[in-house]
Short mmCIF file of C-alpha atoms in Angstrom, two decimals:
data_model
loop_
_atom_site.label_atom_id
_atom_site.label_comp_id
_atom_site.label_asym_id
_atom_site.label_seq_id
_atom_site.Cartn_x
_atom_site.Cartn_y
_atom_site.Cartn_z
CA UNK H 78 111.64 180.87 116.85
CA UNK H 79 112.25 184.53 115.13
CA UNK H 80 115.68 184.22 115.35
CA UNK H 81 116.88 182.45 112.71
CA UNK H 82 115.00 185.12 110.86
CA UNK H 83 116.91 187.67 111.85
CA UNK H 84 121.10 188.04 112.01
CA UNK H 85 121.77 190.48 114.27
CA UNK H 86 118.53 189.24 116.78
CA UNK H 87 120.05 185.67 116.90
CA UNK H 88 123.93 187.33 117.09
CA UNK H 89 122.47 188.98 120.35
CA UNK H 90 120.92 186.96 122.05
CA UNK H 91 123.26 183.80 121.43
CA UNK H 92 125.67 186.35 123.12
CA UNK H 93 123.48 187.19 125.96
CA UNK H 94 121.78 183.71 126.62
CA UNK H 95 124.00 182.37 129.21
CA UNK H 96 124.36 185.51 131.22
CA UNK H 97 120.70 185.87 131.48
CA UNK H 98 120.43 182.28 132.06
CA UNK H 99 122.83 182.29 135.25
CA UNK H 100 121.53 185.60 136.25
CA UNK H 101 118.08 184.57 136.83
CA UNK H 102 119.53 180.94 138.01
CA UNK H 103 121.10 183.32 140.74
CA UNK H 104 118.21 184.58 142.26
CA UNK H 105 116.42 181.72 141.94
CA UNK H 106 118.58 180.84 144.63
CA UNK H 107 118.84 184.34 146.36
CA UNK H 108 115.07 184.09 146.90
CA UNK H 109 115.19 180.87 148.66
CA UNK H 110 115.79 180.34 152.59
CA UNK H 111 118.15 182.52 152.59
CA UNK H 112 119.78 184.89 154.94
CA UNK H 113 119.28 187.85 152.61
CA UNK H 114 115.94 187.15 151.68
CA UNK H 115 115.04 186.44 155.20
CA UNK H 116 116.14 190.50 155.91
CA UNK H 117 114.39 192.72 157.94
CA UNK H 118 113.84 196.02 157.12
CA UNK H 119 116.94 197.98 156.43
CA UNK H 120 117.43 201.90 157.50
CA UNK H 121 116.74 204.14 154.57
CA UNK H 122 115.50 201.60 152.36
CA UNK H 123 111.89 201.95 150.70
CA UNK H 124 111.53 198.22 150.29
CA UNK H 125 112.00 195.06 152.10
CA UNK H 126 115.01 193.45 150.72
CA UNK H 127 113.43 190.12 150.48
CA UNK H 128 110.32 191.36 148.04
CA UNK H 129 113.10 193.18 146.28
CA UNK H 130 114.53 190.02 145.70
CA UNK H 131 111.46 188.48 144.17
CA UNK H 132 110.67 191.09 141.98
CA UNK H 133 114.06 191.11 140.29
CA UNK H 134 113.83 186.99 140.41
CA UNK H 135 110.08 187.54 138.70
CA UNK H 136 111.85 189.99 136.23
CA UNK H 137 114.89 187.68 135.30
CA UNK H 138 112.92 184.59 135.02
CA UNK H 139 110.59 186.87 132.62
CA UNK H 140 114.02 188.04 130.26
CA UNK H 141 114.86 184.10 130.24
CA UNK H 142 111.09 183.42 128.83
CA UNK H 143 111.21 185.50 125.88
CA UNK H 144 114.65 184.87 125.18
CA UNK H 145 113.55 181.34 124.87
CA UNK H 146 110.34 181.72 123.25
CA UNK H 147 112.14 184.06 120.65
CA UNK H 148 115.34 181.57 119.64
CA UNK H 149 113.56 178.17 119.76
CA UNK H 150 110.80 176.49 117.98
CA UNK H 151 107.85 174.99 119.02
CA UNK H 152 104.90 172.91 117.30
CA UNK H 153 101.27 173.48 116.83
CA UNK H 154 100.80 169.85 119.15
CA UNK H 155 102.98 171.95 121.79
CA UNK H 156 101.34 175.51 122.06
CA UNK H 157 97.78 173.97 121.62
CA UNK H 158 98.49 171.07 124.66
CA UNK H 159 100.42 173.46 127.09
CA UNK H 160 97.54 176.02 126.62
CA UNK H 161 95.04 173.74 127.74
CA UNK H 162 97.12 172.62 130.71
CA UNK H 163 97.78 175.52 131.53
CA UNK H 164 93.99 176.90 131.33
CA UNK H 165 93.50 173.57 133.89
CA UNK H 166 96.17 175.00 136.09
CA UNK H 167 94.92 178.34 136.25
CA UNK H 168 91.27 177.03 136.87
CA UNK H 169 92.60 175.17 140.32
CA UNK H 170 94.76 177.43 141.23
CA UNK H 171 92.74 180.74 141.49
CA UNK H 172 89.77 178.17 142.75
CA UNK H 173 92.13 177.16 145.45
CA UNK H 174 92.82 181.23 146.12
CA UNK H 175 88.95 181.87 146.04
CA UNK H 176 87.78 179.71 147.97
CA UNK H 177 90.91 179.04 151.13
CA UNK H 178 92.94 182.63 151.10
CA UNK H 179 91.55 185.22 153.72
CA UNK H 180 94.50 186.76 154.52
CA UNK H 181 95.60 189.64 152.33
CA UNK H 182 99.77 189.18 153.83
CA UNK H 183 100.15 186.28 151.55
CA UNK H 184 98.46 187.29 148.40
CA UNK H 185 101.44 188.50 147.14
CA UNK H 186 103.16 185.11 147.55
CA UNK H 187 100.33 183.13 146.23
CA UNK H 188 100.38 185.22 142.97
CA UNK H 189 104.58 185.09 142.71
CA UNK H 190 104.71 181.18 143.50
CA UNK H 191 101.87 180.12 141.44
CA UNK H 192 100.46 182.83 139.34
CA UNK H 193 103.88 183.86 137.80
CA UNK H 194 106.96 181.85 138.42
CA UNK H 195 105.65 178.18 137.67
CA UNK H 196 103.95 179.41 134.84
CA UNK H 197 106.59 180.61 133.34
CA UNK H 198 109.00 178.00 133.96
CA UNK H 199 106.62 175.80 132.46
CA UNK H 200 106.22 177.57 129.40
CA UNK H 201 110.52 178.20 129.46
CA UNK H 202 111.26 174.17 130.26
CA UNK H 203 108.23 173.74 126.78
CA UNK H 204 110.93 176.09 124.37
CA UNK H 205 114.45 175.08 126.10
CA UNK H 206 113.28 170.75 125.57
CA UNK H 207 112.48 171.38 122.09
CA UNK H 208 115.86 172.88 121.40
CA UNK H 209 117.34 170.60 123.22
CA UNK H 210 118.38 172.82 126.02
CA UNK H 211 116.44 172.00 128.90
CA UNK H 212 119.04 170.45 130.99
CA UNK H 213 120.88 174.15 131.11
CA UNK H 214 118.63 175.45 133.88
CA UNK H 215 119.75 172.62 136.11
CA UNK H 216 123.32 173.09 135.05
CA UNK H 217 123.41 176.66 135.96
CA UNK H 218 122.05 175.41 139.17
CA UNK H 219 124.55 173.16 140.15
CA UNK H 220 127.41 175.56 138.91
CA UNK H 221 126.31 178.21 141.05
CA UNK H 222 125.61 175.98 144.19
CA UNK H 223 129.36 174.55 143.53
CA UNK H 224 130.94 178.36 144.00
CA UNK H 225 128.70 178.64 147.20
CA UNK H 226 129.68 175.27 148.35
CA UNK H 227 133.25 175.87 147.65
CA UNK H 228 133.20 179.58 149.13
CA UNK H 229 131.23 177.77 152.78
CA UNK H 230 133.80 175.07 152.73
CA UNK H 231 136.58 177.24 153.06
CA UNK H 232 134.58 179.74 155.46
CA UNK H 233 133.52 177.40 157.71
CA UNK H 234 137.09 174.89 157.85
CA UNK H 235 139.31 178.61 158.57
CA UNK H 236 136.12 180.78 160.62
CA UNK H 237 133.73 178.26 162.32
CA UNK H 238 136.28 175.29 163.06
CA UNK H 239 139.56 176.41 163.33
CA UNK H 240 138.63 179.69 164.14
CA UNK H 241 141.94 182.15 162.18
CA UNK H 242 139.19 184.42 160.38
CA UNK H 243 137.23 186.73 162.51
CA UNK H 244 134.50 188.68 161.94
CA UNK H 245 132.52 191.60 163.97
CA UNK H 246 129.94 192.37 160.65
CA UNK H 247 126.22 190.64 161.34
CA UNK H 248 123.23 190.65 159.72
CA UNK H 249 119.77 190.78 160.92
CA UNK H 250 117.34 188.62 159.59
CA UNK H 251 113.85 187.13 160.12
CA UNK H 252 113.80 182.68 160.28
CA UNK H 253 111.69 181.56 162.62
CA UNK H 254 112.70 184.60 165.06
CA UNK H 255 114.44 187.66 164.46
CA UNK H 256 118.53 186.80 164.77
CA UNK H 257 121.49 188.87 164.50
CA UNK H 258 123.62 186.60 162.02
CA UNK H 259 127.61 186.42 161.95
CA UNK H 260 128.49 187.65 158.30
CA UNK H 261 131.83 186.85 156.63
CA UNK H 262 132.00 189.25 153.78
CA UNK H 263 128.59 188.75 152.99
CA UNK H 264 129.28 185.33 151.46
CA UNK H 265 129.15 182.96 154.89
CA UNK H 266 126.75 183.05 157.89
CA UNK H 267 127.29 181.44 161.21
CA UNK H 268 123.81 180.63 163.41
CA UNK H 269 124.00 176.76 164.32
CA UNK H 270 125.66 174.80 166.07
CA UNK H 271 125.77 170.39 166.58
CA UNK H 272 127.43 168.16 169.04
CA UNK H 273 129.84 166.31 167.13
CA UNK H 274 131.99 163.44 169.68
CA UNK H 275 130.97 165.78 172.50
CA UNK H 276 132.24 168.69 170.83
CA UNK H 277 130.13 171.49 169.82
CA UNK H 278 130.69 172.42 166.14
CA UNK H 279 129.07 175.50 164.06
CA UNK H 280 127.17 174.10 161.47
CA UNK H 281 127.88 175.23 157.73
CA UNK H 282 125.22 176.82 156.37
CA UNK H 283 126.76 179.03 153.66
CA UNK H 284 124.40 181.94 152.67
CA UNK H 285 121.07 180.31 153.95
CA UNK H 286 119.41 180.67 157.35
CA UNK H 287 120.00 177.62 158.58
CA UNK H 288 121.65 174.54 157.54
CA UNK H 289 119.03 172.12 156.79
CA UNK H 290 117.68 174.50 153.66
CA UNK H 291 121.36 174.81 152.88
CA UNK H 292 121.38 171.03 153.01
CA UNK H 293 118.20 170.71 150.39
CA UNK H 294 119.95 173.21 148.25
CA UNK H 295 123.12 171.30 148.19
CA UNK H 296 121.52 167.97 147.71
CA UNK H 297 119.48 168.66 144.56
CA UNK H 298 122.41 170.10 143.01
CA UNK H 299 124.57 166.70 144.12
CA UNK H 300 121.60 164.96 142.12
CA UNK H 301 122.16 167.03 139.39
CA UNK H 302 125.73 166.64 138.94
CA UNK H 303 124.98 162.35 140.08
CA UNK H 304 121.62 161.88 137.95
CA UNK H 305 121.72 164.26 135.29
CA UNK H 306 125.16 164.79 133.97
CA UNK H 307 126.01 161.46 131.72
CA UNK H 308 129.19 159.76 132.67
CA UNK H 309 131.89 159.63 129.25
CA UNK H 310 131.79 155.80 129.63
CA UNK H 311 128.30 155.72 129.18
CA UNK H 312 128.01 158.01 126.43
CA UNK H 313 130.77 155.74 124.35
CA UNK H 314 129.08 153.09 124.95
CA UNK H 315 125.75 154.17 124.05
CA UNK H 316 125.72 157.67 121.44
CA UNK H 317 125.07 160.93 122.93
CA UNK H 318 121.43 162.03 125.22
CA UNK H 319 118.74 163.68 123.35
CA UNK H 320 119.44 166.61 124.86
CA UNK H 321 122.52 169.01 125.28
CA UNK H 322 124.66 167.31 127.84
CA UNK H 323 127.84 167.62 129.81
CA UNK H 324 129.93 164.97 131.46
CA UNK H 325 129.98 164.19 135.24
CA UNK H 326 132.60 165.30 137.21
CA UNK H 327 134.24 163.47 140.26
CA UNK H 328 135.46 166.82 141.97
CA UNK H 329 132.39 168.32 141.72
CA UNK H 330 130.54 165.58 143.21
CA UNK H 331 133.08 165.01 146.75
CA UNK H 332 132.94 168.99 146.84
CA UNK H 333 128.84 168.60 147.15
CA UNK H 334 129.39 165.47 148.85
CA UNK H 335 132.03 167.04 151.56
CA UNK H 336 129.55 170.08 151.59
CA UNK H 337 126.46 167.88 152.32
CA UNK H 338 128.42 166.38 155.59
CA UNK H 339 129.68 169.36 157.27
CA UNK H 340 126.03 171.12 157.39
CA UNK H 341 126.20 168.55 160.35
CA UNK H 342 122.07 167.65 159.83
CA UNK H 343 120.58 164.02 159.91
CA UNK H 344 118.86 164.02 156.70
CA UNK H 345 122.35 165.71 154.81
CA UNK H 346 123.99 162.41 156.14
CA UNK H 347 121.29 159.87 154.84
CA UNK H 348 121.11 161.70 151.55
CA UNK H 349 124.99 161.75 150.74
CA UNK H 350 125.10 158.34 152.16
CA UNK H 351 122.26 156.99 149.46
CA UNK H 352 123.50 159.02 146.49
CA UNK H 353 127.11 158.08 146.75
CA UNK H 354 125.56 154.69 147.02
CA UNK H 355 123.51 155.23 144.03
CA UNK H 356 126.31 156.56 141.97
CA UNK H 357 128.49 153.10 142.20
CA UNK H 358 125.46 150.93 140.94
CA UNK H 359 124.15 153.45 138.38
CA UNK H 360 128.10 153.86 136.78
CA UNK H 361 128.45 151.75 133.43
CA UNK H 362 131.29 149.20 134.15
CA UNK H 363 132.30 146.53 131.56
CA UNK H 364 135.17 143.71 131.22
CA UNK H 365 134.92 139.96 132.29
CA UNK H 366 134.73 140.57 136.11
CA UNK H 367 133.00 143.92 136.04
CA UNK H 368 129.45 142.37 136.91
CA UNK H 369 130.80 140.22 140.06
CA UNK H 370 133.39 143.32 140.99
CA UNK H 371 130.15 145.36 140.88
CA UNK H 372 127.96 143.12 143.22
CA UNK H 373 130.55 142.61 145.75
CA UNK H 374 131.60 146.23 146.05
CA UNK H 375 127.92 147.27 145.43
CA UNK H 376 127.31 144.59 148.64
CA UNK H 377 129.90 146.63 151.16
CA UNK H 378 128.89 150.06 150.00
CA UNK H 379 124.79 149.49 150.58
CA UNK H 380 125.88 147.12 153.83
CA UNK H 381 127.66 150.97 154.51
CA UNK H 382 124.90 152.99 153.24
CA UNK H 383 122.43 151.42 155.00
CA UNK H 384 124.29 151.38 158.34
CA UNK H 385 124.61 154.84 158.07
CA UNK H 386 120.83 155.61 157.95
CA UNK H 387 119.79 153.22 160.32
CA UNK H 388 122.44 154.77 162.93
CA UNK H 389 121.01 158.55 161.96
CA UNK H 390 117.83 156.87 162.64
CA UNK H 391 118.20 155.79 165.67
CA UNK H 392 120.35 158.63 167.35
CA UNK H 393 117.23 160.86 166.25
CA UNK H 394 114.28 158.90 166.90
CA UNK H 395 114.84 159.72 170.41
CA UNK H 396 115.44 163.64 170.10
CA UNK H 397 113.44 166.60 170.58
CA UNK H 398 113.97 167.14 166.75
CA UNK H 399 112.38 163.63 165.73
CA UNK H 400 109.42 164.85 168.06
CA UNK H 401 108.72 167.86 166.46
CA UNK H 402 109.06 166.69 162.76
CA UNK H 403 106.80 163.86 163.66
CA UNK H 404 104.23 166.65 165.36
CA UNK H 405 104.49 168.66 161.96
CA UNK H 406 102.89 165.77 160.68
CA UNK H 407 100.18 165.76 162.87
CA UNK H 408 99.69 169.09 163.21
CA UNK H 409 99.33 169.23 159.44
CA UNK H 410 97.24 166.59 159.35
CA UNK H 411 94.95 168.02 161.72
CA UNK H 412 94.76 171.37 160.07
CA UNK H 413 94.20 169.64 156.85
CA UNK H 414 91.02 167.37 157.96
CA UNK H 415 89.12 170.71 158.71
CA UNK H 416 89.58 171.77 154.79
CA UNK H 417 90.37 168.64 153.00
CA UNK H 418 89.60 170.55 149.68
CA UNK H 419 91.38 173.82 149.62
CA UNK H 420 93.28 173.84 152.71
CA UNK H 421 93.34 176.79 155.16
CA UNK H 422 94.93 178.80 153.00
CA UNK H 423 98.71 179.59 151.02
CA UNK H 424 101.09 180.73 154.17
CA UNK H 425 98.27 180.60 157.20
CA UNK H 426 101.19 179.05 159.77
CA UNK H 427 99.04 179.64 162.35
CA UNK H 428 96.29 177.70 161.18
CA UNK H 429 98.83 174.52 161.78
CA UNK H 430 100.51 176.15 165.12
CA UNK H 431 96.85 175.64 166.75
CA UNK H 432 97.52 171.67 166.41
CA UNK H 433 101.25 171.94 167.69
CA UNK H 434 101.81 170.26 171.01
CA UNK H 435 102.39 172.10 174.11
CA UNK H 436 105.97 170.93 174.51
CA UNK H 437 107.19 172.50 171.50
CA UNK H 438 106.28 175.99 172.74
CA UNK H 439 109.79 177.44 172.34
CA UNK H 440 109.55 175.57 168.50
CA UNK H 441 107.35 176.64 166.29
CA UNK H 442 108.74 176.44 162.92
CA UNK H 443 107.58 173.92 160.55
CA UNK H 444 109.37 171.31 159.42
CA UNK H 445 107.96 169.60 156.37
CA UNK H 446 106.89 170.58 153.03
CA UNK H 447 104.39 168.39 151.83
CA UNK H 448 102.97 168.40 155.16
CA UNK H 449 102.20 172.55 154.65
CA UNK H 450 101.37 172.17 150.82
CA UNK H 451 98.34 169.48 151.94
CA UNK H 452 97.39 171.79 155.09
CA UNK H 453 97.53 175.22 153.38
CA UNK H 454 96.61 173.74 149.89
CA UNK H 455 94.43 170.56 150.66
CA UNK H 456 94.14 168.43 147.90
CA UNK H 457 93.80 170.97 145.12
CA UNK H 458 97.54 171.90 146.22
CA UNK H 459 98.68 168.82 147.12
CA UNK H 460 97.94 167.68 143.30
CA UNK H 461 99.51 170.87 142.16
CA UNK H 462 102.85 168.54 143.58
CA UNK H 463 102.02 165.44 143.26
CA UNK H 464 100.84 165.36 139.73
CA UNK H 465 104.20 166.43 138.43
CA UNK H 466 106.00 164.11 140.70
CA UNK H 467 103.96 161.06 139.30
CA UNK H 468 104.73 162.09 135.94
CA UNK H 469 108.00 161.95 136.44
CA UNK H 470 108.16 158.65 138.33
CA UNK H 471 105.98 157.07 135.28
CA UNK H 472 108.49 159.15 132.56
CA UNK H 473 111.01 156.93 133.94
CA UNK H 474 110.44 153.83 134.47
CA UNK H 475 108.76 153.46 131.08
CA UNK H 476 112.19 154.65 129.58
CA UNK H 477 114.01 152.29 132.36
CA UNK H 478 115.66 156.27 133.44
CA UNK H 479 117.13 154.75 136.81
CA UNK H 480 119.03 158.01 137.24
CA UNK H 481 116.28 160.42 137.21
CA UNK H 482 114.04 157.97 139.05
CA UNK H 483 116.44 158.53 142.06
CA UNK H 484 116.20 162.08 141.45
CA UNK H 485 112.34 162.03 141.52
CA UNK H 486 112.89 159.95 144.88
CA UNK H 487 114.97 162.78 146.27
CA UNK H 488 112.81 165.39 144.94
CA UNK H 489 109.82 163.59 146.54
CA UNK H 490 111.42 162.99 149.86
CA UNK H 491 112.85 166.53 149.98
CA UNK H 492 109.73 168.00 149.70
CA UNK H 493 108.48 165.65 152.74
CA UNK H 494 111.43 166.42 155.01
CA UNK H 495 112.47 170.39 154.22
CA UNK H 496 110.12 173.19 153.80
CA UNK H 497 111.27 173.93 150.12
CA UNK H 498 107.28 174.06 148.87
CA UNK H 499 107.21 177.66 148.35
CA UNK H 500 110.97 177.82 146.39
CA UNK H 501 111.75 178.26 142.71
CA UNK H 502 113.81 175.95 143.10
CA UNK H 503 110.87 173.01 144.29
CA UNK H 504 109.12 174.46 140.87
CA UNK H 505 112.46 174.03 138.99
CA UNK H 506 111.95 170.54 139.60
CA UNK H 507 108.15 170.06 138.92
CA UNK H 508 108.10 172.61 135.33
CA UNK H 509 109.79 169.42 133.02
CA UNK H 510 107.28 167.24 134.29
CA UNK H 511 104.15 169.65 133.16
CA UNK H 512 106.20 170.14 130.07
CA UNK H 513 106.58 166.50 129.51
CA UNK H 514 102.66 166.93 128.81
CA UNK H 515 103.21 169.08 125.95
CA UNK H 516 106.55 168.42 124.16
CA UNK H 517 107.46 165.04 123.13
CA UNK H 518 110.16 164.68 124.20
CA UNK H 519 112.04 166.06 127.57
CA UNK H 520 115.46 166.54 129.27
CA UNK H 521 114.55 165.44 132.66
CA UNK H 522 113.95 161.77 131.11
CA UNK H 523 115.34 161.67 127.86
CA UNK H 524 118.33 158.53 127.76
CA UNK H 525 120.82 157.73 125.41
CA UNK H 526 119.50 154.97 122.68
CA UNK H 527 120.88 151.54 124.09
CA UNK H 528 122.65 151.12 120.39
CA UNK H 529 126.33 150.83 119.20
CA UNK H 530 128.33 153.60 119.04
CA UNK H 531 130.15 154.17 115.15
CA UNK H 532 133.24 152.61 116.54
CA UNK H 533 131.21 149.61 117.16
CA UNK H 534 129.26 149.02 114.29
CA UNK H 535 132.47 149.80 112.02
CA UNK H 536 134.33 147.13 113.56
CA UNK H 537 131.30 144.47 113.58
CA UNK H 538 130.72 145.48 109.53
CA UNK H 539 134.54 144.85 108.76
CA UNK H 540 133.98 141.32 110.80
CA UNK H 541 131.15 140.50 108.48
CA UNK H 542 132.80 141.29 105.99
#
């Protein structure tokens, strides 16, 4: 906005934009389910590392803002809608503190998750759409969850399968129970393991604490690079996006895709199953046999896709795992009917534990996010979700966005099957929606026009003529 004002200010920050950008795209990740966030108290250190962690993501996320705010422009119709969204955020948000949070441990989490960081990545996804930026976020994303996936890939083919690269350095962190992780230069963990053809294979979970969170991390970015990157066909067929875009990339995707598979969990397989799927019917294809090519290849690969999920169903619909997730629900459920308003409170487990069955003593953990956002949050919360969610199903289908409808899906289904509710990264993906209610026009739905490229209408004017 005061940029173009001033040389040297926009010299600057044009210079430092992307470093800041990946920076704070870094520990958006950092402060997720992972192993170093998850920490325990360290010898000699005055803080815990995770807290650490979200005060530098708080700070970073900050130096992003007011970059943003300062290089791009807004309108009047902007600033004066996102205030009063944002005053109606605030208003159920601190009513939903008031009124459900008794326990001073999590006040600090309540005001980092929903006092500070959605806020402001509202506010950031309001500047970066009107300057026709606000894909970059979810491009830094992606890039950096491509270096992990790469980096696990190769960790966990040479360390956890074949077994050439040793390690006697571990970790001790706090996920569920306190556990003394395998490290691998600080860059791979080792704590899970699956039966795979009655062999017992280490699960790769990269830098996170388990694999499933891993998995969610790795899937959204596979819907970025699927969903949100344009393919080159498709942008010659139809003019460039709105927005600032870059073209998909096969490698990328069978790196996220390969990834996906060997965290060896049920929902990693469903997911890369349905969004390799996806990707054949959603790429542009055009000649005289393309549509029947299209249906009879599209036939095999859903006959595939949907053999796949029906066999994941059915191997886990009769293990412990499939018990518990489905007791999550009830639990939560339970929990939930007591305080249908505000919920027992933001991070009161034990509130849900009390509805846990008694054959799940040994497994406590929960297991679903939207599950804990209605227990904790009741429906004040659960709206804080949903809301966002429904404006971006509605955002696309009235711009017949196919591609960001399935990444709404995943979003939505994510947040039902991983505990990703209290994550930057879960906000990452509701902040464009609440901006959609302020700026016109936004990157998480914003399509190419369906009208000739200049090649096109040249040669159609010289046939007229």
């Amino acid at each position: 906005m005061f940029v173009n004002k001033n040389t040297w200010l926009h010299k600057w920050i044009s210079k430092a934009e992307r470093p800041v950008l990946y920076l704070a795209v870094f520990f958006h990740i950092l402060e997720g389910p992972t192993v170093y966030h998850s920490m325990t108290q360290q010898p000699g250190f005055f803080i815990m590392p995770g807290r650490l962690i979200d005060w530098l993501t708080m700070a970073a996320t900050a130096l992003l803002l007011i970059m943003a705010v300062l290089k791009y422009e807004v309108t009047i119709t902007t600033i004066k809608r996102g205030a009063v969204m944002l005053a109606a955020y605030y208003v159920a948000v601190i009513l939903w503190f008031v009124f459900s949070l008794s326990d001073q441990t999590y006040v600090f989490a309540f005001i980092y998750y929903f006092i500070v960081i959605l806020p402001m990545l509202i506010v950031y996804f309001c500047f970066a759409v009107s300057g026709k930026e606000g894909n970059s976020l979810f491009y830094a994303f992606s890039d950096i969850m491509c270096v992990i996936a790469a980096v696990s890939l190769v960790f966990w083919l040479l360390a956890s399968v074949i077994g050439v690269v040793t390690t006697t350095e571990s970790i001790i962190a706090d996920w569920g129970e306190v556990y003394e992780y395998p490290s691998y230069m600080g860059i791979y963990f080792e704590r899970q393991t699956a039966n795979v053809f009655g062999l017992t294979v280490q699960r790769n979970q990269g830098i996170f604490a388990e694999a499933p969170m891993y998995d969610a991390y790795l899937v959204t970015a596979l819907c970025v690079e699927a969903y949100m990157r344009p393919w080159k066909k498709f942008t010659a067929m139809y003019g460039e996006s709105p927005q600032e875009t870059r073209s998909a990339s096969v490698p990328r995707l069978v790196l996220l895709l390969l990834t996906v598979v060997t965290t060896l969990t049920s929902s990693g397989l469903v997911f890369a199953a349905v969004i390799a799927c996806s990707i054949f019917f959603l790429y542009p294809m055009n000649g005289k046999y393309a549509r029947r090519v299209k249906i009879a290849l599209g036939a095999i690969l859903a006959f595939a896709a949907a053999a796949v999920v029906i066999v994941v169903i059915a191997e886990k619909s009769g293990s412990s795992s499939f018990r518990i997730r489905v007791d999550d629900f009830y639990a939560c459920f339970r929990a939930w009917s007591g305080s249908p308003v505000f919920g027992i409170g933001c991070g009161n487990t034990q509130g849900i534990i009390n509805y846990m069955s008694d054959f799940r003593s040994d497994n406590l953990g929960l297991a679903t996010g939207a599950g804990t956002v209605l227990a904790q949050g009741g429906l004040i919360a659960t709206a804080v979700y949903v809301v966002p969610l429904v404006i971006w199903v509605v955002k696309c289908v009235r711009r017949r966005n196919w591609s960001m409808l399935c990444f709404a899906a995943v979003a939505a289904v994510l947040l039902v099957t991983a505990v990703i509710n209290y994550t930057v990264m879960m906000f990452m993906m509701l902040a464009p929606a609440y901006s959609a209610l302020c700026v016109k026009d936004n990157s998480a739905y914003a399509v190419p026009e369906k009208k000739p490229c200049k090649r096109i209408k040249e040669r159609v004017h010289v046939g007229n003529r």
